[in-house]
Short mmCIF file of C-alpha atoms and ligand atoms in Angstrom, two decimals:
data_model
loop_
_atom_site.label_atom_id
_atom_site.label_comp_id
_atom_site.label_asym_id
_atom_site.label_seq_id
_atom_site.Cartn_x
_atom_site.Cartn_y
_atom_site.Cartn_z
CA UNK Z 1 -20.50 -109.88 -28.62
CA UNK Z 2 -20.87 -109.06 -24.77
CA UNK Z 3 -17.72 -108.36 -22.48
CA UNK Z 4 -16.65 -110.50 -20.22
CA UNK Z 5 -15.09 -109.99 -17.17
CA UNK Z 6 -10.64 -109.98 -17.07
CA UNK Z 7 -11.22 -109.68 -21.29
CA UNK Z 8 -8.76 -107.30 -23.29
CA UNK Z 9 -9.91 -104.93 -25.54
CA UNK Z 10 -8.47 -102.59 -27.50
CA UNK Z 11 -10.54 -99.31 -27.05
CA UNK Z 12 -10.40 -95.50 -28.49
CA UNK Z 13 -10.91 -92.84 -26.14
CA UNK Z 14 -13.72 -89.97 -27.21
CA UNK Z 15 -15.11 -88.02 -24.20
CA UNK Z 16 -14.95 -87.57 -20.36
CA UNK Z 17 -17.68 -88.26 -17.35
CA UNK Z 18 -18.07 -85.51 -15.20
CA UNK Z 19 -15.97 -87.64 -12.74
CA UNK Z 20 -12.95 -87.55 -14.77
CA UNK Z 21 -13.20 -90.89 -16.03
CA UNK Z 22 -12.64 -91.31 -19.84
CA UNK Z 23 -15.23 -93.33 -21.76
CA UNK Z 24 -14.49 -95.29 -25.07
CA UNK Z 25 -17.29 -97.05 -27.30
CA UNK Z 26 -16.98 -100.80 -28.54
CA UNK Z 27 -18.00 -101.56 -32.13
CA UNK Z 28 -21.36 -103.22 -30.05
CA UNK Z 29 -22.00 -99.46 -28.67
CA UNK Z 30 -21.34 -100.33 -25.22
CA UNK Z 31 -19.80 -97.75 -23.44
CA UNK Z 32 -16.57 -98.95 -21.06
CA UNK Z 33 -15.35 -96.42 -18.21
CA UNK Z 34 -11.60 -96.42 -18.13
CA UNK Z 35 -10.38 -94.23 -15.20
CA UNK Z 36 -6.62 -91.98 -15.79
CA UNK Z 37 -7.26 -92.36 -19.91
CA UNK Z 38 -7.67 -89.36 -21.71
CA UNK Z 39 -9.50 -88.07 -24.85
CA UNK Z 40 -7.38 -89.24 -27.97
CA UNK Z 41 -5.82 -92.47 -26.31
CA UNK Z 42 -5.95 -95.84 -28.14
CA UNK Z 43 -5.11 -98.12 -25.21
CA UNK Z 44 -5.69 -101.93 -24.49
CA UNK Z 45 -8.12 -102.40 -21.34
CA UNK Z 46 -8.81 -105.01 -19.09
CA UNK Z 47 -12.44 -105.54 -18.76
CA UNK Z 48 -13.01 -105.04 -15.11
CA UNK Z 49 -16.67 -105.21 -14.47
CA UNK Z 50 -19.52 -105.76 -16.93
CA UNK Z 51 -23.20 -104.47 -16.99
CA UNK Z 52 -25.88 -104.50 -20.15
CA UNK Z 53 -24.76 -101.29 -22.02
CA UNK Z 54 -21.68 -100.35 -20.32
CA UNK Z 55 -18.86 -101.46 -18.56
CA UNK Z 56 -15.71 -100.65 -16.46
CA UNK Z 57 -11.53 -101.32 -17.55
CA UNK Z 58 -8.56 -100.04 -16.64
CA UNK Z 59 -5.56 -99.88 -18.60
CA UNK Z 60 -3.61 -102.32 -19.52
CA UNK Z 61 -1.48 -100.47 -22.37
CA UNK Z 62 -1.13 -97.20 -24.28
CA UNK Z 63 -0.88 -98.22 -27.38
CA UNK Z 64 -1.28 -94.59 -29.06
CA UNK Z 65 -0.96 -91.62 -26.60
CA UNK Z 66 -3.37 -88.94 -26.52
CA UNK Z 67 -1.68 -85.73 -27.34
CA UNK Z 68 -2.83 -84.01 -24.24
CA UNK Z 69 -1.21 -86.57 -21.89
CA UNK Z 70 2.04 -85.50 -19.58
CA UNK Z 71 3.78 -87.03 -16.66
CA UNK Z 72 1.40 -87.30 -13.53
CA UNK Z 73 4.53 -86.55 -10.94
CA UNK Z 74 2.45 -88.17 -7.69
CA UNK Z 75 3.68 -91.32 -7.00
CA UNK Z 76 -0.25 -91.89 -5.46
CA UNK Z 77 -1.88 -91.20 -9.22
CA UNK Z 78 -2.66 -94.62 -9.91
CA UNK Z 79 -4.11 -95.40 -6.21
CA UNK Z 80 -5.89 -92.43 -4.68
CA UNK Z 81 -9.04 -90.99 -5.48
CA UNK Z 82 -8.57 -87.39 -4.89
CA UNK Z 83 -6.58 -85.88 -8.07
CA UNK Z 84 -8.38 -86.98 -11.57
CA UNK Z 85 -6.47 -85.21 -13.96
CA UNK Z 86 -2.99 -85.41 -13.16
CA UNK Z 87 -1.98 -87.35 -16.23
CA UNK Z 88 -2.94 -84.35 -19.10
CA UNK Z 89 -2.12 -80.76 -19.11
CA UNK Z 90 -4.22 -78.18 -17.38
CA UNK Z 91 -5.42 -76.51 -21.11
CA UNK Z 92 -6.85 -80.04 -21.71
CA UNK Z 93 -8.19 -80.34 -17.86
CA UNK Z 94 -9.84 -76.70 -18.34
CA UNK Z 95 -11.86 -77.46 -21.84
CA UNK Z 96 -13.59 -80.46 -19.82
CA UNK Z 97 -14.18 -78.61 -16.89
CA UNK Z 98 -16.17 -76.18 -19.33
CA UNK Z 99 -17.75 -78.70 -21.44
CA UNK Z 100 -18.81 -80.15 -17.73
CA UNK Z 101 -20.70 -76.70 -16.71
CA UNK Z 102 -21.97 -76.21 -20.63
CA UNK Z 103 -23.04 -79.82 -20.47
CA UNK Z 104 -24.84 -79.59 -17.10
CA UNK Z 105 -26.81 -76.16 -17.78
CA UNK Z 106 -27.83 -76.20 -20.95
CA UNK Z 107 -29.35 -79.67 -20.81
CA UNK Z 108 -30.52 -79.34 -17.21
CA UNK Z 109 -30.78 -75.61 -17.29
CA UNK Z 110 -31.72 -75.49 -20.58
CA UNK Z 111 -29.89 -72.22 -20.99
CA UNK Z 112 -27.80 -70.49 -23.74
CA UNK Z 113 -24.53 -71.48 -23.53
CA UNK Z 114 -23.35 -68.14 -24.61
CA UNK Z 115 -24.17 -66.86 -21.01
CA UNK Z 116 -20.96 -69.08 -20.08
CA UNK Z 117 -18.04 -67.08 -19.85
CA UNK Z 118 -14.02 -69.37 -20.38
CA UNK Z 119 -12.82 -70.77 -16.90
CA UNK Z 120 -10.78 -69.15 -14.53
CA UNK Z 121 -8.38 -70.18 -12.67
CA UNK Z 122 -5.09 -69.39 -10.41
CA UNK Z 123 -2.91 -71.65 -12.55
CA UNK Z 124 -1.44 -72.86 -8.51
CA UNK Z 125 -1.60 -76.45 -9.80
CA UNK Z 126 0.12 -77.94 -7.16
CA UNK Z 127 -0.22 -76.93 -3.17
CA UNK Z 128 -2.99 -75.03 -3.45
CA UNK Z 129 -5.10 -76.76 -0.48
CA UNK Z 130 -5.19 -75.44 2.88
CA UNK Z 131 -6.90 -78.33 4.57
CA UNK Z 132 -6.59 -81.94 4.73
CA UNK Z 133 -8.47 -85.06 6.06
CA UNK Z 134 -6.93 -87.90 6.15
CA UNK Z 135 -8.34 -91.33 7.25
CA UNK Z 136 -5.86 -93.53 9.84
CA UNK Z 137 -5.93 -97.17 9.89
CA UNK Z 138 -3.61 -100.42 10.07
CA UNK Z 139 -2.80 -102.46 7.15
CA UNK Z 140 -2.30 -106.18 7.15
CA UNK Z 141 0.85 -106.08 8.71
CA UNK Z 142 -0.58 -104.17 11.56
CA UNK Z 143 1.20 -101.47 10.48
CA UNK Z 144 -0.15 -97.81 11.36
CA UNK Z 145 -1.42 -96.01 7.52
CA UNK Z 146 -2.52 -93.03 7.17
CA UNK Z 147 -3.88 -91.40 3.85
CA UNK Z 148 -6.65 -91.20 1.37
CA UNK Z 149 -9.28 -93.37 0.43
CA UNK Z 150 -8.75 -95.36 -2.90
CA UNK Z 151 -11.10 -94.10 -5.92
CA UNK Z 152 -14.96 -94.82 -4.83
CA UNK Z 153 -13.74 -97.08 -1.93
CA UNK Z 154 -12.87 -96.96 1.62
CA UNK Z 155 -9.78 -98.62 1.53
CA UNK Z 156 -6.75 -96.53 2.88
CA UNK Z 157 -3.61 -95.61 0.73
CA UNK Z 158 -0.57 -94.75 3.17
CA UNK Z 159 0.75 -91.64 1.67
CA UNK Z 160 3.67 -89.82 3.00
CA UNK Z 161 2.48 -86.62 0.86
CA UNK Z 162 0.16 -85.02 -1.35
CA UNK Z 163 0.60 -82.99 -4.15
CA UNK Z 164 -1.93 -80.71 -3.86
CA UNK Z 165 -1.34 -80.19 0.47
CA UNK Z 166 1.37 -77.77 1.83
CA UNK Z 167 4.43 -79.10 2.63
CA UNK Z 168 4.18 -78.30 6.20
CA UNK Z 169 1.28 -81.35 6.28
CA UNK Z 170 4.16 -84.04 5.53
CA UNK Z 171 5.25 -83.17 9.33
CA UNK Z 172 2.12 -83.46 10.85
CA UNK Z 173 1.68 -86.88 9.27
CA UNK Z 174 5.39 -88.21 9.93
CA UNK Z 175 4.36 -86.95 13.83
CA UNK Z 176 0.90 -88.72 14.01
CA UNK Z 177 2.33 -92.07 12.28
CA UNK Z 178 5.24 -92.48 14.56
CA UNK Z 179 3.23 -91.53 17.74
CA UNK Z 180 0.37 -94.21 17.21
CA UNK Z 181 3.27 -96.56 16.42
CA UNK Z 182 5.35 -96.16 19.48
CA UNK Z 183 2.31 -95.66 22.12
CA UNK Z 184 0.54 -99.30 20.36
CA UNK Z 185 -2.59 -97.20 19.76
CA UNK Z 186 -5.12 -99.01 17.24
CA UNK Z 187 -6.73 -96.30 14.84
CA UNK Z 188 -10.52 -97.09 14.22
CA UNK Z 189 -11.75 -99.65 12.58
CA UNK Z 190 -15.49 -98.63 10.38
CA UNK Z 191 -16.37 -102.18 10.38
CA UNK Z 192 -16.17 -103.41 14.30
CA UNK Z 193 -16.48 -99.51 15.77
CA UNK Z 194 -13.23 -100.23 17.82
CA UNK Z 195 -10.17 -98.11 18.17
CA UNK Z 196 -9.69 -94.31 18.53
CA UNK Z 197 -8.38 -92.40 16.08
CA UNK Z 198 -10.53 -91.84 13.30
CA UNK Z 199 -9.06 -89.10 11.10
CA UNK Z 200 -6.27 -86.32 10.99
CA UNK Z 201 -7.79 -83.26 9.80
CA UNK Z 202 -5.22 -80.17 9.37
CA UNK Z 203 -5.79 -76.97 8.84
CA UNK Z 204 -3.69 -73.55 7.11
CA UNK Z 205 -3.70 -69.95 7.18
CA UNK Z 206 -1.90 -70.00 4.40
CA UNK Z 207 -1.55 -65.82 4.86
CA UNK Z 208 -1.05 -65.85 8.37
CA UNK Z 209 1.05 -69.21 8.56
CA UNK Z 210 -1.18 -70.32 11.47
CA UNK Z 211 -1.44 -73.98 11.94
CA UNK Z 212 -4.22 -76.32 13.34
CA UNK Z 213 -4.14 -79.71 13.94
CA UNK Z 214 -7.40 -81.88 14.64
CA UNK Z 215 -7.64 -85.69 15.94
CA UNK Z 216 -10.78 -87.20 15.27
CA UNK Z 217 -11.31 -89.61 17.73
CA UNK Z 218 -13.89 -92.13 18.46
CA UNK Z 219 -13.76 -91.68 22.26
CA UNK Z 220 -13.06 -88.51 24.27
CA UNK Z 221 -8.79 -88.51 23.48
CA UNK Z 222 -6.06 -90.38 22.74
CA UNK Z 223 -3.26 -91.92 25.34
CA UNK Z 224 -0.40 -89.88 26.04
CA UNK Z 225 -1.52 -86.95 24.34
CA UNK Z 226 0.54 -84.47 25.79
CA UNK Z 227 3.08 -86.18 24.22
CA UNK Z 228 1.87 -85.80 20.90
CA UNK Z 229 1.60 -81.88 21.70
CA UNK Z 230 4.71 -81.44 22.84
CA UNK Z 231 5.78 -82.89 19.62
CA UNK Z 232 3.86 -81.11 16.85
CA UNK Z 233 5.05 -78.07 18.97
CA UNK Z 234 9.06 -78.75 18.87
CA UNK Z 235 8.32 -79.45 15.14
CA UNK Z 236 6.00 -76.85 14.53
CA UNK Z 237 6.54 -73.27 15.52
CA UNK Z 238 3.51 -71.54 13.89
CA UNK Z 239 0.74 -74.08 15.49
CA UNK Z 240 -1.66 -72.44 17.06
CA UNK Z 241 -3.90 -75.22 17.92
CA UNK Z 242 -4.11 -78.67 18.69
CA UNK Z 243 -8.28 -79.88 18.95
CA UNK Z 244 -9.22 -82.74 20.06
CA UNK Z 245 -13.01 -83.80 18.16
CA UNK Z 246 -14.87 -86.51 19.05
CA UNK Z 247 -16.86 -88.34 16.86
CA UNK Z 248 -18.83 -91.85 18.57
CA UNK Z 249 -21.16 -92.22 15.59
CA UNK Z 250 -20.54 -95.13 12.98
CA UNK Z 251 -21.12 -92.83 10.23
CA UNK Z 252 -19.17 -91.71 7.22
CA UNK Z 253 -19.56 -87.89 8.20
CA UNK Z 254 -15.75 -87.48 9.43
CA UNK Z 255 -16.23 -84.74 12.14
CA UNK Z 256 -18.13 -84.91 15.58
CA UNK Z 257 -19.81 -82.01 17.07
CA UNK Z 258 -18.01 -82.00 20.11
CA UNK Z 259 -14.18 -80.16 20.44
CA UNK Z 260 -11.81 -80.13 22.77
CA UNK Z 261 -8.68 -77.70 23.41
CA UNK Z 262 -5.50 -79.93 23.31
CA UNK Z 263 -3.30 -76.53 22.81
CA UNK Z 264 -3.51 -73.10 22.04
CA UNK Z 265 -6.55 -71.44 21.10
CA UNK Z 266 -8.47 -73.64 19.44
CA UNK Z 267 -9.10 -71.78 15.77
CA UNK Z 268 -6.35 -70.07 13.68
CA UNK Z 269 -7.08 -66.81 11.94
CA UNK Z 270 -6.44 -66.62 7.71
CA UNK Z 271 -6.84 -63.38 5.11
CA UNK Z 272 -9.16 -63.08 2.26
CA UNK Z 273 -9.86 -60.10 0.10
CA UNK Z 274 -7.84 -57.88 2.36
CA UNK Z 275 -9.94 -59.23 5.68
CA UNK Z 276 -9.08 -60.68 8.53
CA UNK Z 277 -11.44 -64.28 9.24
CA UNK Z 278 -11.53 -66.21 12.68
CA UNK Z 279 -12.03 -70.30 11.23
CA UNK Z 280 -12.97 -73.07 13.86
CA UNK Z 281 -12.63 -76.93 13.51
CA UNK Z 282 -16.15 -77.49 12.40
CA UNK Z 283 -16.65 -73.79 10.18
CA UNK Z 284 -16.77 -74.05 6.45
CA UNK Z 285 -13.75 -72.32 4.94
CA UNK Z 286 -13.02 -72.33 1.24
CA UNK Z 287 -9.83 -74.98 0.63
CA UNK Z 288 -8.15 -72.60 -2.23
CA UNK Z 289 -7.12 -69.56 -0.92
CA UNK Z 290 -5.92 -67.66 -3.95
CA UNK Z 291 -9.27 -68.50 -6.09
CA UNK Z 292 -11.49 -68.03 -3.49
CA UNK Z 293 -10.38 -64.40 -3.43
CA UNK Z 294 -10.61 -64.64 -7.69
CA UNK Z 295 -14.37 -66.19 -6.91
CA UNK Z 296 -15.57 -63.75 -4.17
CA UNK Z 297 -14.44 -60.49 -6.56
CA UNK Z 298 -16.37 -62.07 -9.22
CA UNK Z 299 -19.30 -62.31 -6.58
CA UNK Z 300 -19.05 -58.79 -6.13
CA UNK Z 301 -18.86 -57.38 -9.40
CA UNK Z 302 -21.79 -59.52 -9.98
CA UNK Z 303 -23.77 -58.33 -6.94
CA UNK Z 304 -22.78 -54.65 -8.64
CA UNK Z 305 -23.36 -52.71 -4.77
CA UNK Z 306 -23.48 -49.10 -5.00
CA UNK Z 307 -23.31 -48.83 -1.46
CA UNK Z 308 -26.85 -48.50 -0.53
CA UNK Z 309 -28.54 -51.92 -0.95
CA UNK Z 310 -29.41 -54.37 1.73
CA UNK Z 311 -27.91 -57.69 0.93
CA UNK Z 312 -27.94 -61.41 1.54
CA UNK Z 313 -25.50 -63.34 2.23
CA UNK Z 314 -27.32 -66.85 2.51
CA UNK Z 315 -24.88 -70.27 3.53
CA UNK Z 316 -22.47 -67.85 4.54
CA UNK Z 317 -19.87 -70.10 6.84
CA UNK Z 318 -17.69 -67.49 9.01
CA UNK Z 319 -19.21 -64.35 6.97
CA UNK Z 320 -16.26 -64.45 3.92
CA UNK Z 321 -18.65 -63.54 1.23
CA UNK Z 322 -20.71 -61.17 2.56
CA UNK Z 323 -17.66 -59.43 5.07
CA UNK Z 324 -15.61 -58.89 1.45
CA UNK Z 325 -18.96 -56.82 0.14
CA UNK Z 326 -19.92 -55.22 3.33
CA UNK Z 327 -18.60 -51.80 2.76
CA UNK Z 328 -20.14 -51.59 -0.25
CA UNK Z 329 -24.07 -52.28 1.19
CA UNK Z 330 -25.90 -50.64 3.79
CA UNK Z 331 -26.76 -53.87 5.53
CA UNK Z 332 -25.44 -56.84 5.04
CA UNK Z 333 -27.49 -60.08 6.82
CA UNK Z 334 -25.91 -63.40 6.76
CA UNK Z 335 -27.61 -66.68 7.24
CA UNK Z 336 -25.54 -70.26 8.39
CA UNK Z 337 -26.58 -73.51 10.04
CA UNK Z 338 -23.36 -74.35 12.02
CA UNK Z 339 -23.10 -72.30 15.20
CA UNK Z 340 -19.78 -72.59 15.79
CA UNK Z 341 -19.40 -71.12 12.07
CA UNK Z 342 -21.71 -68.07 12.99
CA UNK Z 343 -20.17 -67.33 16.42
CA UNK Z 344 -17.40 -66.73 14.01
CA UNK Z 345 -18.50 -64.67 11.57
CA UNK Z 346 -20.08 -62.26 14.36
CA UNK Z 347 -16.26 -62.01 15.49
CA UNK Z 348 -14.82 -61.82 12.01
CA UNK Z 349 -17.41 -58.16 11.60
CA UNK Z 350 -16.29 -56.94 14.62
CA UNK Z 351 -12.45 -57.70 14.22
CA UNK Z 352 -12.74 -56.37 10.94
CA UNK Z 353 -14.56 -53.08 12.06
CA UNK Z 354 -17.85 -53.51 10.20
CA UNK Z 355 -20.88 -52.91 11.94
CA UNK Z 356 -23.59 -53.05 8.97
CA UNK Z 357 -24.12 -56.99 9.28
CA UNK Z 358 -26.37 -58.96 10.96
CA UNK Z 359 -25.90 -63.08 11.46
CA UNK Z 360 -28.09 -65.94 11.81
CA UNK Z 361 -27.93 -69.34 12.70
CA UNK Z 362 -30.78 -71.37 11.21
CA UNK Z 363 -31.65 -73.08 8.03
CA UNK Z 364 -31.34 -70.95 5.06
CA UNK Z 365 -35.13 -71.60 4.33
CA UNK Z 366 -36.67 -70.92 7.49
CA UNK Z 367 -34.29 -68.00 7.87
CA UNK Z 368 -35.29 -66.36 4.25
CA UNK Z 369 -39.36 -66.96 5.77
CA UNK Z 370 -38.36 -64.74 9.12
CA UNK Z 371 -36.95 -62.18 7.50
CA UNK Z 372 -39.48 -61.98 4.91
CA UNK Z 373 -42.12 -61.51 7.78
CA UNK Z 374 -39.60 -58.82 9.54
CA UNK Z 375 -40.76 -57.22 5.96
CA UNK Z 376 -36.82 -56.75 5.22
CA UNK Z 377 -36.57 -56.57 1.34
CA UNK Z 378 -32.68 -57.52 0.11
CA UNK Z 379 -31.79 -55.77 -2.89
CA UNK Z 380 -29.32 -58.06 -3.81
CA UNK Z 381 -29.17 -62.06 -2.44
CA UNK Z 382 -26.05 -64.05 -2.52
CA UNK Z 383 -26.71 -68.06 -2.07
CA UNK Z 384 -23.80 -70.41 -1.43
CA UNK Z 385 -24.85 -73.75 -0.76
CA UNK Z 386 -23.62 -77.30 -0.59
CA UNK Z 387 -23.36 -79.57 -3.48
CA UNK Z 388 -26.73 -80.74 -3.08
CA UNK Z 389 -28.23 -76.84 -4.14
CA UNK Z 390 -31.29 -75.28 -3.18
CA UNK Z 391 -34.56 -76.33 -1.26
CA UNK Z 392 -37.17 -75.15 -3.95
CA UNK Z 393 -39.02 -73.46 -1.09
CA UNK Z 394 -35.76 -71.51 -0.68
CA UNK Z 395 -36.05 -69.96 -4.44
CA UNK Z 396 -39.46 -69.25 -4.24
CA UNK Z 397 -39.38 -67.43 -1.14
CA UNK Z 398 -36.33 -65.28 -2.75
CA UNK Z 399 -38.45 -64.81 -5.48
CA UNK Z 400 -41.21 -63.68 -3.39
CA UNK Z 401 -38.84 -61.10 -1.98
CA UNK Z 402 -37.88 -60.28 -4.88
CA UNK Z 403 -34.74 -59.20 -5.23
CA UNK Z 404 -33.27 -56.99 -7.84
CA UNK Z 405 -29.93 -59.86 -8.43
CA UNK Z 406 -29.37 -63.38 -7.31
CA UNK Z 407 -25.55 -64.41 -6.98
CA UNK Z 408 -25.49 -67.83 -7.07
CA UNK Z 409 -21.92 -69.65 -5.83
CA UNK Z 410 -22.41 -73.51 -6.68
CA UNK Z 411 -19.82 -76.24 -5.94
CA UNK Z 412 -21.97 -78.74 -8.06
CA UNK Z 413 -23.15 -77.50 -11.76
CA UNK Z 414 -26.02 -80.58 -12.18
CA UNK Z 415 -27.63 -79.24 -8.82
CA UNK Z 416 -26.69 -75.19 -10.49
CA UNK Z 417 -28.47 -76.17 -13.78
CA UNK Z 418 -31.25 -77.74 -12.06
CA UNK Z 419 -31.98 -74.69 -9.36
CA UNK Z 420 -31.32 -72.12 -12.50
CA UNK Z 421 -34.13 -73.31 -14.16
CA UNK Z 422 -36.15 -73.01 -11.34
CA UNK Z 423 -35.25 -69.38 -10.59
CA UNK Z 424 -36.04 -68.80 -14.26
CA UNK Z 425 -39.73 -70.19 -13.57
CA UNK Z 426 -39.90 -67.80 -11.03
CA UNK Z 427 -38.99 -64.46 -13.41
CA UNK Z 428 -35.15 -64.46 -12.74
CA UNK Z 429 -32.76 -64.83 -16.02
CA UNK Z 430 -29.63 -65.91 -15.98
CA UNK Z 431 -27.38 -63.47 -17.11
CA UNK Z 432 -23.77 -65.01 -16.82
CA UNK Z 433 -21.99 -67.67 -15.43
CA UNK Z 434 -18.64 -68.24 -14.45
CA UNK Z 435 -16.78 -71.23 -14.03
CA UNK Z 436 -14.00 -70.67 -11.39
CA UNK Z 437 -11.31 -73.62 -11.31
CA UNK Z 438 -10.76 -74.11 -7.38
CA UNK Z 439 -9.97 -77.68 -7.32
CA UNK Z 440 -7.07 -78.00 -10.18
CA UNK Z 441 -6.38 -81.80 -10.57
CA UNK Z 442 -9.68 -82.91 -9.38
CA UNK Z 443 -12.97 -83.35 -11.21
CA UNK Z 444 -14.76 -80.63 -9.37
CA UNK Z 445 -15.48 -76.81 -10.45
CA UNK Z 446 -17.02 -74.10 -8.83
CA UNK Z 447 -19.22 -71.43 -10.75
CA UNK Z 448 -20.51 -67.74 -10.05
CA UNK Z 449 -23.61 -66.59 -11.74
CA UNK Z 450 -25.47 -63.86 -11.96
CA UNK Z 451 -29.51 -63.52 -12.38
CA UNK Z 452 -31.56 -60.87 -12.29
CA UNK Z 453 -34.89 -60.16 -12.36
CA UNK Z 454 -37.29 -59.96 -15.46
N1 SAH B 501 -20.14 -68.90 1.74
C1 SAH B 501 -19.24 -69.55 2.63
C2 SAH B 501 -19.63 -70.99 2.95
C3 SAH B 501 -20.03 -71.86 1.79
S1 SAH B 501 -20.13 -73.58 2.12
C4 SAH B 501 -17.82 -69.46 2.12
O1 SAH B 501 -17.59 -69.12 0.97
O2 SAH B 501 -16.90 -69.73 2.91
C5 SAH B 501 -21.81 -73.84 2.46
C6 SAH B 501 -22.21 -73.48 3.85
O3 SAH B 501 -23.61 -73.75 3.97
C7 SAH B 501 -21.53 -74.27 4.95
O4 SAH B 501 -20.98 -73.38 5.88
C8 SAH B 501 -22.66 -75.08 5.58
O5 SAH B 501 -22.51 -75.27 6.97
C9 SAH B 501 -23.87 -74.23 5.27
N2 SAH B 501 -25.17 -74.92 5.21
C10 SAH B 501 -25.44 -76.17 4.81
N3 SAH B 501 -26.75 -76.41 4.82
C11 SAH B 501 -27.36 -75.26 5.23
C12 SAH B 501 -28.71 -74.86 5.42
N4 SAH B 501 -29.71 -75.70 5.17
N5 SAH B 501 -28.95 -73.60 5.82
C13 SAH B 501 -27.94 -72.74 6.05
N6 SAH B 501 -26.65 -73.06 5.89
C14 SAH B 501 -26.35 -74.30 5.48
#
């Protein structure tokens, strides 16, 4: 019998998609998505949306819960898109985080799963984030909402908090809400291009307690802004900076290229591994402070420096990887595309007092071809890219430089198993891999691996 659309079934749960959706089978073998279930539920779904072998519910009752479920405690849970496992405990979220990165490599990667060492993690569940984006709109009313997007959809949820933001962000929103409010300011609109203000993007230094607020705004400002920063600056004593971005394009990428100083400096300073790092508006910097230092000291052992090497830090956003190993290598040479992000890392070496590293702003591809014609051989090459992964030109030109390790840092295991396999075709093994939990809640996970070459 085929589904049909607003049907009830009654469905058992058996396994998770890497999105953190949990999938049930009918007795027909089709396979129905049913988002905020969990493995070992038997629930009653409403048939939502219907294809040829699969289909998608949500639910309408638990009729057995699974034993890993507990309370979600966000009001938002049901609604928002960001958080994924909210609704089971974190030893249940861990095992399918590692199923996820045992799935991914050793069907993509086709490599022994034994290289896979357990998950770590901070066990920070909630709070852990030091940045924030969130859209601004109007709902029907006309009334000014500001939030997240709804799962797979551009429709805002107004959200007074998030679970997984510092407390401190609740402010900044209350502020932003109430001042487009009282000074009638219409937020953007993605389908007519009209209105200003696009998104609210906050930043922490969760170390330092320095504080940066960013308006995204399609135009050059918004009305009465000193207002605003007289505001966030009553409310706030540790904001450093108030930057205005704008962003003209209609375009889903949230951040313009062009900033402007509302207050203060203009980039707040934050502490990893026992350095001190200079982050602007449009530099990388990673959201979870306490398991990006757990990540970068697994980097390191990994990258095993004696002190005289020459390594590569390639994708290397303000420097952080590569300024937490520089002591231990004679020359360190990093490699970014954002300028902004380099002019930062050059002042993150020299507030820091290291003077072994070089930076460069270019692709990480063309950059790897220069400095193989300079003739500089790394012993020892770090890559860190987005979740998209490697060029291919990228690994063979490593491979033609031919490094003694690889450190790979991968936000995306399917684009990690994929590139792994293609470093192995080009003589380097992986040797271990470590799944680091960064994003607790969410469906994401981070990995470290080490290769070296065979
Ligand atoms: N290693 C850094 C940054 C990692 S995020 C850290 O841990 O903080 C990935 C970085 O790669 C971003 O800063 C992004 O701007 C940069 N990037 C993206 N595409 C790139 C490319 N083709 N070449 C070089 N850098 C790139």
């Amino acid at each position: 019998m085929n589904l049909q659309k607003n049907q009830i079934i009654e469905l058992d749960i058996t396994s998770m998609t890497a999105e953190g959706s949990g999938v049930g089978k009918t007795d027909e073998g089709i396979a129905v998505f049913v988002p905020q279930s969990a493995v070992g539920d038997k629930i009653l779904v409403k048939i939502l949306k219907t294809k040829k072998t699969y289909a998608f519910g949500k639910i309408e009752r638990i009729i057995t819960p699974s034993k890993d479920r507990k309370n979600p405690d966000c009001p938002y849970f049901n609604k928002c898109g960001g958080c994924v496992y909210r609704h089971i405990t974190y030893d249940a979220e861990k095992k399918i985080k590692e199923q996820k990165v045992k799935d991914a490599v050793t069907r993509i990667g086709g490599i022994d799963e034994r290289k896979i060492k357990p998950l770590i993690s901070s066990d920070k569940f909630n709070r852990y984030r030091n940045k924030a984006q969130f859209p601004v709109g109007i709902d029907k009313d006309g009334k000014i909402i500001l939030g997240f997007y709804a799962f797979h959809s551009h429709r805002i949820i107004d959200c007074d908090d998030c679970m997984l933001q510092p407390e401190i962000f609740k402010t900044v929103m209350d502020i932003t809400r109430g001042f487009m409010t009282e000074t009638n300011q219409q937020p953007y609109d993605e389908t007519t291009g009209k209105g200003k203000l696009r998104h609210l993007y906050i930043r922490y230094g969760e170390k330092t307690d320095e504080l940066m607020v960013c308006y995204v705004v399609n135009g050059n400002g918004l009305k009465q802004e000193d207002l605003l920063v007289e505001r966030l600056k009553n409310a706030l004593p540790n904001l450093k900076s108030v930057v205005i971005n704008s962003n003209r394009e209609k375009t889903n990428v949230i951040l313009g290229s062009k900033n402007r100083v509302a207050f203060g400096q203009g980039f707040i300073y934050d502490e990893l591994c026992g350095l001190k790092f200079k982050i602007s508006p449009l530099s990388f910097y990673q959201v979870n402070r306490e398991t990006a230092e757990i990540l970068y000291s697994k980097a390191k052992e990994y990258a095993n420096l004696s002190g005289n090497e020459v390594l590569f830090d390639l994708y290397c956003g303000t420097g952080t990887i590569g300024l937490s190993m520089a002591r231990d290598c004679k020359q360190l040479i990093g490699v970014e595309i954002i300028a902004d992000a380099i002019d930062d890392a050059k002042e993150n070496a020299r507030v820091n007092n290291i003077d072994n590293a070089r930076f460069i702003c270019g692709n990480a591809s063309e950059a790897a071809l220069m400095l193989e014609k300079e003739n500089i051989e790394p012993d020892v090459v770090v890559v860190d890219p987005p979740r998209k992964g490697l060029e291919k030109d990228l690994i063979e030109t490593i491979a033609r430089i031919n490094p003694d390790r690889v450190v790979y840092v991968s936000c995306d295991p399917a684009t990690l198993a994929r590139d792994l396999k293609i470093y192995g075709e080009h003589g380097y093994e992986t040797q271990e891999i470590t799944p680091v939990d960064m994003f607790l809640g969410t469906s994401h996970i981070e990995c470290v691996v080490w290769m070296s070459r065979v």
